[in-house]
Coordinates of C-alpha atoms (C1' of nucleotides) in Angstrom, one line a residue:
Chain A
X1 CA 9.6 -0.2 20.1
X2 CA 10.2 2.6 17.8
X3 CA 8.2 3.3 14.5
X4 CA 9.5 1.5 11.7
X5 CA 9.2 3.3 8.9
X6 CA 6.5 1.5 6.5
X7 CA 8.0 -1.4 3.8
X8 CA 6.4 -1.3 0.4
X9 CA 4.8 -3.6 -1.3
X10 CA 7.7 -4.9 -3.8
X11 CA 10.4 -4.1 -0.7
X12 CA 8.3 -6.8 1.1
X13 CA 9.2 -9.4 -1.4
X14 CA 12.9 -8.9 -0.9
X15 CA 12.4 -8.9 2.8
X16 CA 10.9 -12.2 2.6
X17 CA 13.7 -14.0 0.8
X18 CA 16.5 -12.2 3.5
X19 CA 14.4 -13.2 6.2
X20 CA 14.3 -17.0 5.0
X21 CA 18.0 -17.0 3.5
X22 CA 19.8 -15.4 6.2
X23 CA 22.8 -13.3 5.5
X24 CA 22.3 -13.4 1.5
X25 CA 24.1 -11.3 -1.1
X26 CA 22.7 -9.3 -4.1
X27 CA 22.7 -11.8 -6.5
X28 CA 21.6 -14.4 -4.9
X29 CA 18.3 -12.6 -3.9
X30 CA 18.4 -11.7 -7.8
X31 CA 18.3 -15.7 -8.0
X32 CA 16.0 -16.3 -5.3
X33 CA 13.2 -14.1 -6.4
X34 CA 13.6 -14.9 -10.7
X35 CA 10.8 -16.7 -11.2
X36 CA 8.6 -14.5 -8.3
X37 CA 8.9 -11.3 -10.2
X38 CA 9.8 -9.3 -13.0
X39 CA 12.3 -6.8 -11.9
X40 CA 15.7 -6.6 -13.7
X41 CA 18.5 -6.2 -11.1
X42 CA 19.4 -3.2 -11.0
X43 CA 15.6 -2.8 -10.0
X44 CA 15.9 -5.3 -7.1
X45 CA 19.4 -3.4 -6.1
X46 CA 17.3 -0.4 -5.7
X47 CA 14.8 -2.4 -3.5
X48 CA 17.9 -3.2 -0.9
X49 CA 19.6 0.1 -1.4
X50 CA 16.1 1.7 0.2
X51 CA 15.9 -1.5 3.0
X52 CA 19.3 -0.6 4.0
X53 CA 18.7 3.3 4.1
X54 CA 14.9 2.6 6.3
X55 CA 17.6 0.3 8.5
X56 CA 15.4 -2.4 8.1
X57 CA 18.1 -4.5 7.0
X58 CA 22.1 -4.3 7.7
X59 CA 25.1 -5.8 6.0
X60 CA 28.6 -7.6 6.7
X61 CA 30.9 -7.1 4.1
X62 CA 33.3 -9.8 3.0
X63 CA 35.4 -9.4 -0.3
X64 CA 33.2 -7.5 -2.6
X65 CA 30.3 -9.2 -1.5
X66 CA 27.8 -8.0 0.7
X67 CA 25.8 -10.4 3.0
X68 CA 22.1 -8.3 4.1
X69 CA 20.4 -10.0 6.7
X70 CA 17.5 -8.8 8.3
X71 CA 17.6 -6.1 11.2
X72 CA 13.7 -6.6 12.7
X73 CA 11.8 -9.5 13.1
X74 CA 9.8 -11.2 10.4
X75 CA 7.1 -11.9 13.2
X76 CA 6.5 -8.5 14.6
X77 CA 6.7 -7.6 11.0
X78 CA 3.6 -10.0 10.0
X79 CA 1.9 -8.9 13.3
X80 CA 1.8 -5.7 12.5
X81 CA 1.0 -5.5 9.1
X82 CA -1.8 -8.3 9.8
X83 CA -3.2 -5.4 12.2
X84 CA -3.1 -3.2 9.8
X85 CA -5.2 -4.8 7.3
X86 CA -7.7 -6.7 9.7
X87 CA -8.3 -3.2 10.9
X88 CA -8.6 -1.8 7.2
X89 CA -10.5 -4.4 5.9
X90 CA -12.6 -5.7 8.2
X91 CA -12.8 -2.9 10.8
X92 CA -11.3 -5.4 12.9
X93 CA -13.2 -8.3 13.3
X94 CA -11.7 -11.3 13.4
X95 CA -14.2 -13.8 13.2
X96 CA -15.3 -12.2 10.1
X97 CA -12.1 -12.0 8.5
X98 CA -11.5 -15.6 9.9
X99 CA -14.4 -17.5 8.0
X100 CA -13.9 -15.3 5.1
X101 CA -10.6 -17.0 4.7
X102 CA -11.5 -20.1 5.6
X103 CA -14.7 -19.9 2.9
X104 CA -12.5 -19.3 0.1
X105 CA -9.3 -21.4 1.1
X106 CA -9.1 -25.2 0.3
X107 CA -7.2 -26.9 3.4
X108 CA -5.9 -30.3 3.7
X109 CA -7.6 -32.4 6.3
X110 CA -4.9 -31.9 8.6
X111 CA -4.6 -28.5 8.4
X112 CA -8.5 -28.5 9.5
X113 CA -8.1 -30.6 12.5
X114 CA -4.7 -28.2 13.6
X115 CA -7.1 -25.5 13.5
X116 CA -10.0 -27.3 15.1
X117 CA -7.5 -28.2 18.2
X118 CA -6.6 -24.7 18.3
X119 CA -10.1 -23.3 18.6
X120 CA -10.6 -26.4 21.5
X121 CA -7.8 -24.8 23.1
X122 CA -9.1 -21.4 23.1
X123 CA -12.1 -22.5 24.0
X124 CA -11.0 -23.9 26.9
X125 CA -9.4 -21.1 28.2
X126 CA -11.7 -18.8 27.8
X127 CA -14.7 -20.7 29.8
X128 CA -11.4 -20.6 32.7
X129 CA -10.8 -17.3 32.3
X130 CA -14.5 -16.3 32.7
X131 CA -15.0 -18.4 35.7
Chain B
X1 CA -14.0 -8.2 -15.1
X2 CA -11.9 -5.2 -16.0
X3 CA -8.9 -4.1 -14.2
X4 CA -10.0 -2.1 -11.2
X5 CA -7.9 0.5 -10.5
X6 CA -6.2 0.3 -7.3
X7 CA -7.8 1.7 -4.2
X8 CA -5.5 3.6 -1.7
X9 CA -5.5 3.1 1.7
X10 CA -7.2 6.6 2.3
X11 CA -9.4 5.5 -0.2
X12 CA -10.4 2.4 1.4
X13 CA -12.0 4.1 4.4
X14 CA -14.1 6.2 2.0
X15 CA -15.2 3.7 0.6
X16 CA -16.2 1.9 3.7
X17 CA -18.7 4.3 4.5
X18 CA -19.7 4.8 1.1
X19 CA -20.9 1.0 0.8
X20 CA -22.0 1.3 4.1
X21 CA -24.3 4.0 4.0
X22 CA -25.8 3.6 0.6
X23 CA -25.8 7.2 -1.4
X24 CA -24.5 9.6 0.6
X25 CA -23.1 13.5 0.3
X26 CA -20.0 14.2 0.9
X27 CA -20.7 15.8 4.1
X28 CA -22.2 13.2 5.4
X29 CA -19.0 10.9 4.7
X30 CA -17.4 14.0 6.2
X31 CA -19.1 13.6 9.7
X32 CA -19.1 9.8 9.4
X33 CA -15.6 10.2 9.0
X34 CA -14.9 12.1 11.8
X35 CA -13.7 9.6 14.9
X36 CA -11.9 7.5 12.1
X37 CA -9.6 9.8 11.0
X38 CA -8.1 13.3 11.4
X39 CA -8.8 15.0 7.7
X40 CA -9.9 18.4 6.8
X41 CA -13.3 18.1 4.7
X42 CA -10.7 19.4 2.1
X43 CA -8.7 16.2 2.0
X44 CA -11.7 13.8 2.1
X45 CA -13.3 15.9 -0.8
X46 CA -9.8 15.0 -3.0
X47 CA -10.4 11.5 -1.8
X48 CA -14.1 11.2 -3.6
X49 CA -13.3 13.2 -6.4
X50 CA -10.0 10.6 -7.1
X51 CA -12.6 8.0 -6.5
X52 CA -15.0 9.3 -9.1
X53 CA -11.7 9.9 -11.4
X54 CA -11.2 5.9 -11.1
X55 CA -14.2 5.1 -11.5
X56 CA -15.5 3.0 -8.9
X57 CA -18.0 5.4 -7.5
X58 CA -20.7 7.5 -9.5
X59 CA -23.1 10.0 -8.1
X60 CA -26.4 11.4 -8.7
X61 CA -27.1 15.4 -8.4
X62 CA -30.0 17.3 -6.6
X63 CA -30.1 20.2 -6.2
X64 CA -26.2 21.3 -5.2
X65 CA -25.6 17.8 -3.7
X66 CA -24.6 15.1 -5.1
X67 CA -25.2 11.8 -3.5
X68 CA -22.3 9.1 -4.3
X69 CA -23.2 5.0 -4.4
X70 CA -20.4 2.5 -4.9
X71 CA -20.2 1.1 -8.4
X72 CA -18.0 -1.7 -7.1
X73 CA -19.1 -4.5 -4.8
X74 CA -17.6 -4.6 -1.1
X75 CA -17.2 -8.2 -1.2
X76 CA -15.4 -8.4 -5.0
X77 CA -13.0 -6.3 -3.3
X78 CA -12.5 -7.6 0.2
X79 CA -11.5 -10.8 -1.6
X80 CA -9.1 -8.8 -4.1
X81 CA -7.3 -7.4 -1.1
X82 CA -7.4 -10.5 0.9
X83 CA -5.7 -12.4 -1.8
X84 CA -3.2 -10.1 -2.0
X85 CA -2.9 -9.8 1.6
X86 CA -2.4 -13.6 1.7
X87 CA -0.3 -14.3 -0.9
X88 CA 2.3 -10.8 0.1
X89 CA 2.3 -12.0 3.8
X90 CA 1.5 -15.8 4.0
X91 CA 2.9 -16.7 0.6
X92 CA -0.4 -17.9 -0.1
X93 CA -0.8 -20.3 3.0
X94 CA -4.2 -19.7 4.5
X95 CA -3.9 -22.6 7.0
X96 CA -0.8 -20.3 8.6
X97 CA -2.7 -16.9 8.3
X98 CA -6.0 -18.5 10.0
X99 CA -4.1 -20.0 12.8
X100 CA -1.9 -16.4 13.3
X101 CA -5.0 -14.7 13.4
X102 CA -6.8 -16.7 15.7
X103 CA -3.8 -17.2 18.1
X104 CA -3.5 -13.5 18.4
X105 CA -7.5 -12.6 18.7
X106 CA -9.4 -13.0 21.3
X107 CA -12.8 -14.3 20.3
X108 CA -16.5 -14.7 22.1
X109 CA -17.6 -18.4 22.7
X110 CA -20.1 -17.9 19.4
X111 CA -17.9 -16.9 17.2
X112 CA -15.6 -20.0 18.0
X113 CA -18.1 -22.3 18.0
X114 CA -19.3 -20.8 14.5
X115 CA -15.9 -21.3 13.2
X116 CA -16.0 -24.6 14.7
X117 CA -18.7 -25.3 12.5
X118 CA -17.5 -24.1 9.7
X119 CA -14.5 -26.1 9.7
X120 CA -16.5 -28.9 10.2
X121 CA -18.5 -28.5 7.5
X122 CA -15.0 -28.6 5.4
X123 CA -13.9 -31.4 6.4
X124 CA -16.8 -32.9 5.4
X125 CA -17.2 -32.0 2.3
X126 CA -14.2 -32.8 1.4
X127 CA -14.1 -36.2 2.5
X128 CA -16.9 -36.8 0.1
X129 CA -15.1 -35.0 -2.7
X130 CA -12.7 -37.1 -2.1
X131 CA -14.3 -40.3 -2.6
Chain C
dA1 C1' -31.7 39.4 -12.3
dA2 C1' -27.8 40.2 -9.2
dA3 C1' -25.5 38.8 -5.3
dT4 C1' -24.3 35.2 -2.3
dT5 C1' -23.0 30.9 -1.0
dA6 C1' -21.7 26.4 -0.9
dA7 C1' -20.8 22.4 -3.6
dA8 C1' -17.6 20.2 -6.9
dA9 C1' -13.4 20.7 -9.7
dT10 C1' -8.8 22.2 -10.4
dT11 C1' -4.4 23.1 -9.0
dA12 C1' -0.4 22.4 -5.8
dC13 C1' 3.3 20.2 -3.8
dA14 C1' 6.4 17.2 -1.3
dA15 C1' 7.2 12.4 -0.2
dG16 C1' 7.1 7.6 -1.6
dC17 C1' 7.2 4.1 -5.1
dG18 C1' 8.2 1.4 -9.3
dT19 C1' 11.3 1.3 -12.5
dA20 C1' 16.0 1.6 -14.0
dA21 C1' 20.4 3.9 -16.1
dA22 C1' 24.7 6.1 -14.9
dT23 C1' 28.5 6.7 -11.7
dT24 C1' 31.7 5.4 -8.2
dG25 C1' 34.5 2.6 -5.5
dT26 C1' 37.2 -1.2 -4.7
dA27 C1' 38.6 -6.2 -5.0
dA28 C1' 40.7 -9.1 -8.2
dT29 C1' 43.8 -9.9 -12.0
dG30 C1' 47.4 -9.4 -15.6
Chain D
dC1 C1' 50.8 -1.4 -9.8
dA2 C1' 47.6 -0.4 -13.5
dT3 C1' 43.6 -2.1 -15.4
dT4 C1' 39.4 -4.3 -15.2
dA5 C1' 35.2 -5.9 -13.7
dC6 C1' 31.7 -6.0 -10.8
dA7 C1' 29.2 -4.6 -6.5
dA8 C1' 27.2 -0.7 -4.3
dT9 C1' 25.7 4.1 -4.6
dT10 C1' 23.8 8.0 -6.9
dT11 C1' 20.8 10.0 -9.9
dA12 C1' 16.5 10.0 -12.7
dC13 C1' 11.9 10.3 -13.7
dG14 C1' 6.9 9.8 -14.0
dC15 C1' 3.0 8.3 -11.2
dT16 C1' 0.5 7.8 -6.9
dT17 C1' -0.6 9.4 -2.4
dG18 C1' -1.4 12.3 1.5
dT19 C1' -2.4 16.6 2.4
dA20 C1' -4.9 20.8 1.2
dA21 C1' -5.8 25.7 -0.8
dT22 C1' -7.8 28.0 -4.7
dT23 C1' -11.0 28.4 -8.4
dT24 C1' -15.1 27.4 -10.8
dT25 C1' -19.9 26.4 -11.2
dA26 C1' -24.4 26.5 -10.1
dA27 C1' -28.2 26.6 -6.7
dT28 C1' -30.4 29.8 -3.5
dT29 C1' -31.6 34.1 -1.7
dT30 C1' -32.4 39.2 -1.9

DNA sequence: AAATTAAAATTACAAGCGTAAATTGTAATG
DNA sequence: CATTACAATTTACGCTTGTAATTTTAATTT
């Protein structure tokens, strides 16, 4: 559980297309994030270069090609950085950040009953817990 | 609906207080400050005066204090960050951040039931937007 | 009015970041 | 095997940020 060292903003975007591609090569995360960004690629070769030195991500080489793949986990990843900004933004309320979302956001009505079932659920255990 | 210069992290917490306690001295953000984080007076001094620099707080004198008030609005920004937040993390899917968040929190019976309520409300609605 | 004092403002400085060009190393090819 | 082409690595550079010490300015006190 050591400290990993923090992921900027514009290295998070490359880490989302490794994580979702799997072992991936330069050029194909040049591909994969054209039409998200703006960055020539020699900019986005920078991006992995600086992943690869934080040993956030690793490589296997094959040929002249190298294949990154992702060295942490994309969840622990989200937790954490979801901490981070609940805690930043909303001193850490979660109902508040919650309903703030959920204000704004427009869901599909079976997005809305997923949720509903999940706050049943929660619910639920809570009043057992309590008991 | 100008640009707003980007708020640092530090910055954010100043901020905090700042819209929280209405026009305040420096000091005062200094000692409200103090179980948050581990500045020197120095530091937090920087962090106004970068503020003021950007433009997002002002300040009226008296005397030899001067009393700073947000010039930005708390919620124009908790949604500016919260979109980003969403869209850098989620990739924009809010039905996925909610249930994260709520899977993760732990929450007191009201607070469910009010997001219980507030989801229901959606649903409605859109049903009859739908119509 | 001069001296003191305590704010704000200026200056400092290293690390990280966004942005990329230049260089190096090495696999592929003639 | 020498050359080429292309991927990775190194270098670059100005801006922001975290962290603060130093200097200036102006209110208060003697």
């Amino acid at each position: 559980m050591e400290k990993i060292s923090k992921i900027s903003e514009s290295e998070w975007e490359v880490m989302k297309i490794i994580w979702e591609h799997g072992p991936v090569t330069s050029d194909k995360i040049v591909v994969l994030l054209g039409d998200e960004v703006q960055w020539t690629q020699q900019t986005i070769k920078t991006f992995i270069n600086r992943l690869v030195k934080k040993g956030v991500i690793g490589y296997k080489k094959e040929g002249r090609w190298y294949h990154y793949y992702s060295l942490i986990s994309k969840e622990e990843c989200i937790k954490e950085e979801s901490e981070f900004f609940l805690k930043r933004v909303f001193n850490g309320a979660v109902g508040t950040l919650v309903s703030n979302f959920l204000e704004e956001a427009h869901l599909s009505e079976n997005e809305i009953e997923k949720l509903q079932m999940l706050l049943q659920e929660k619910k639920k255990k809570d009043e057992s817990n309590q008991k």
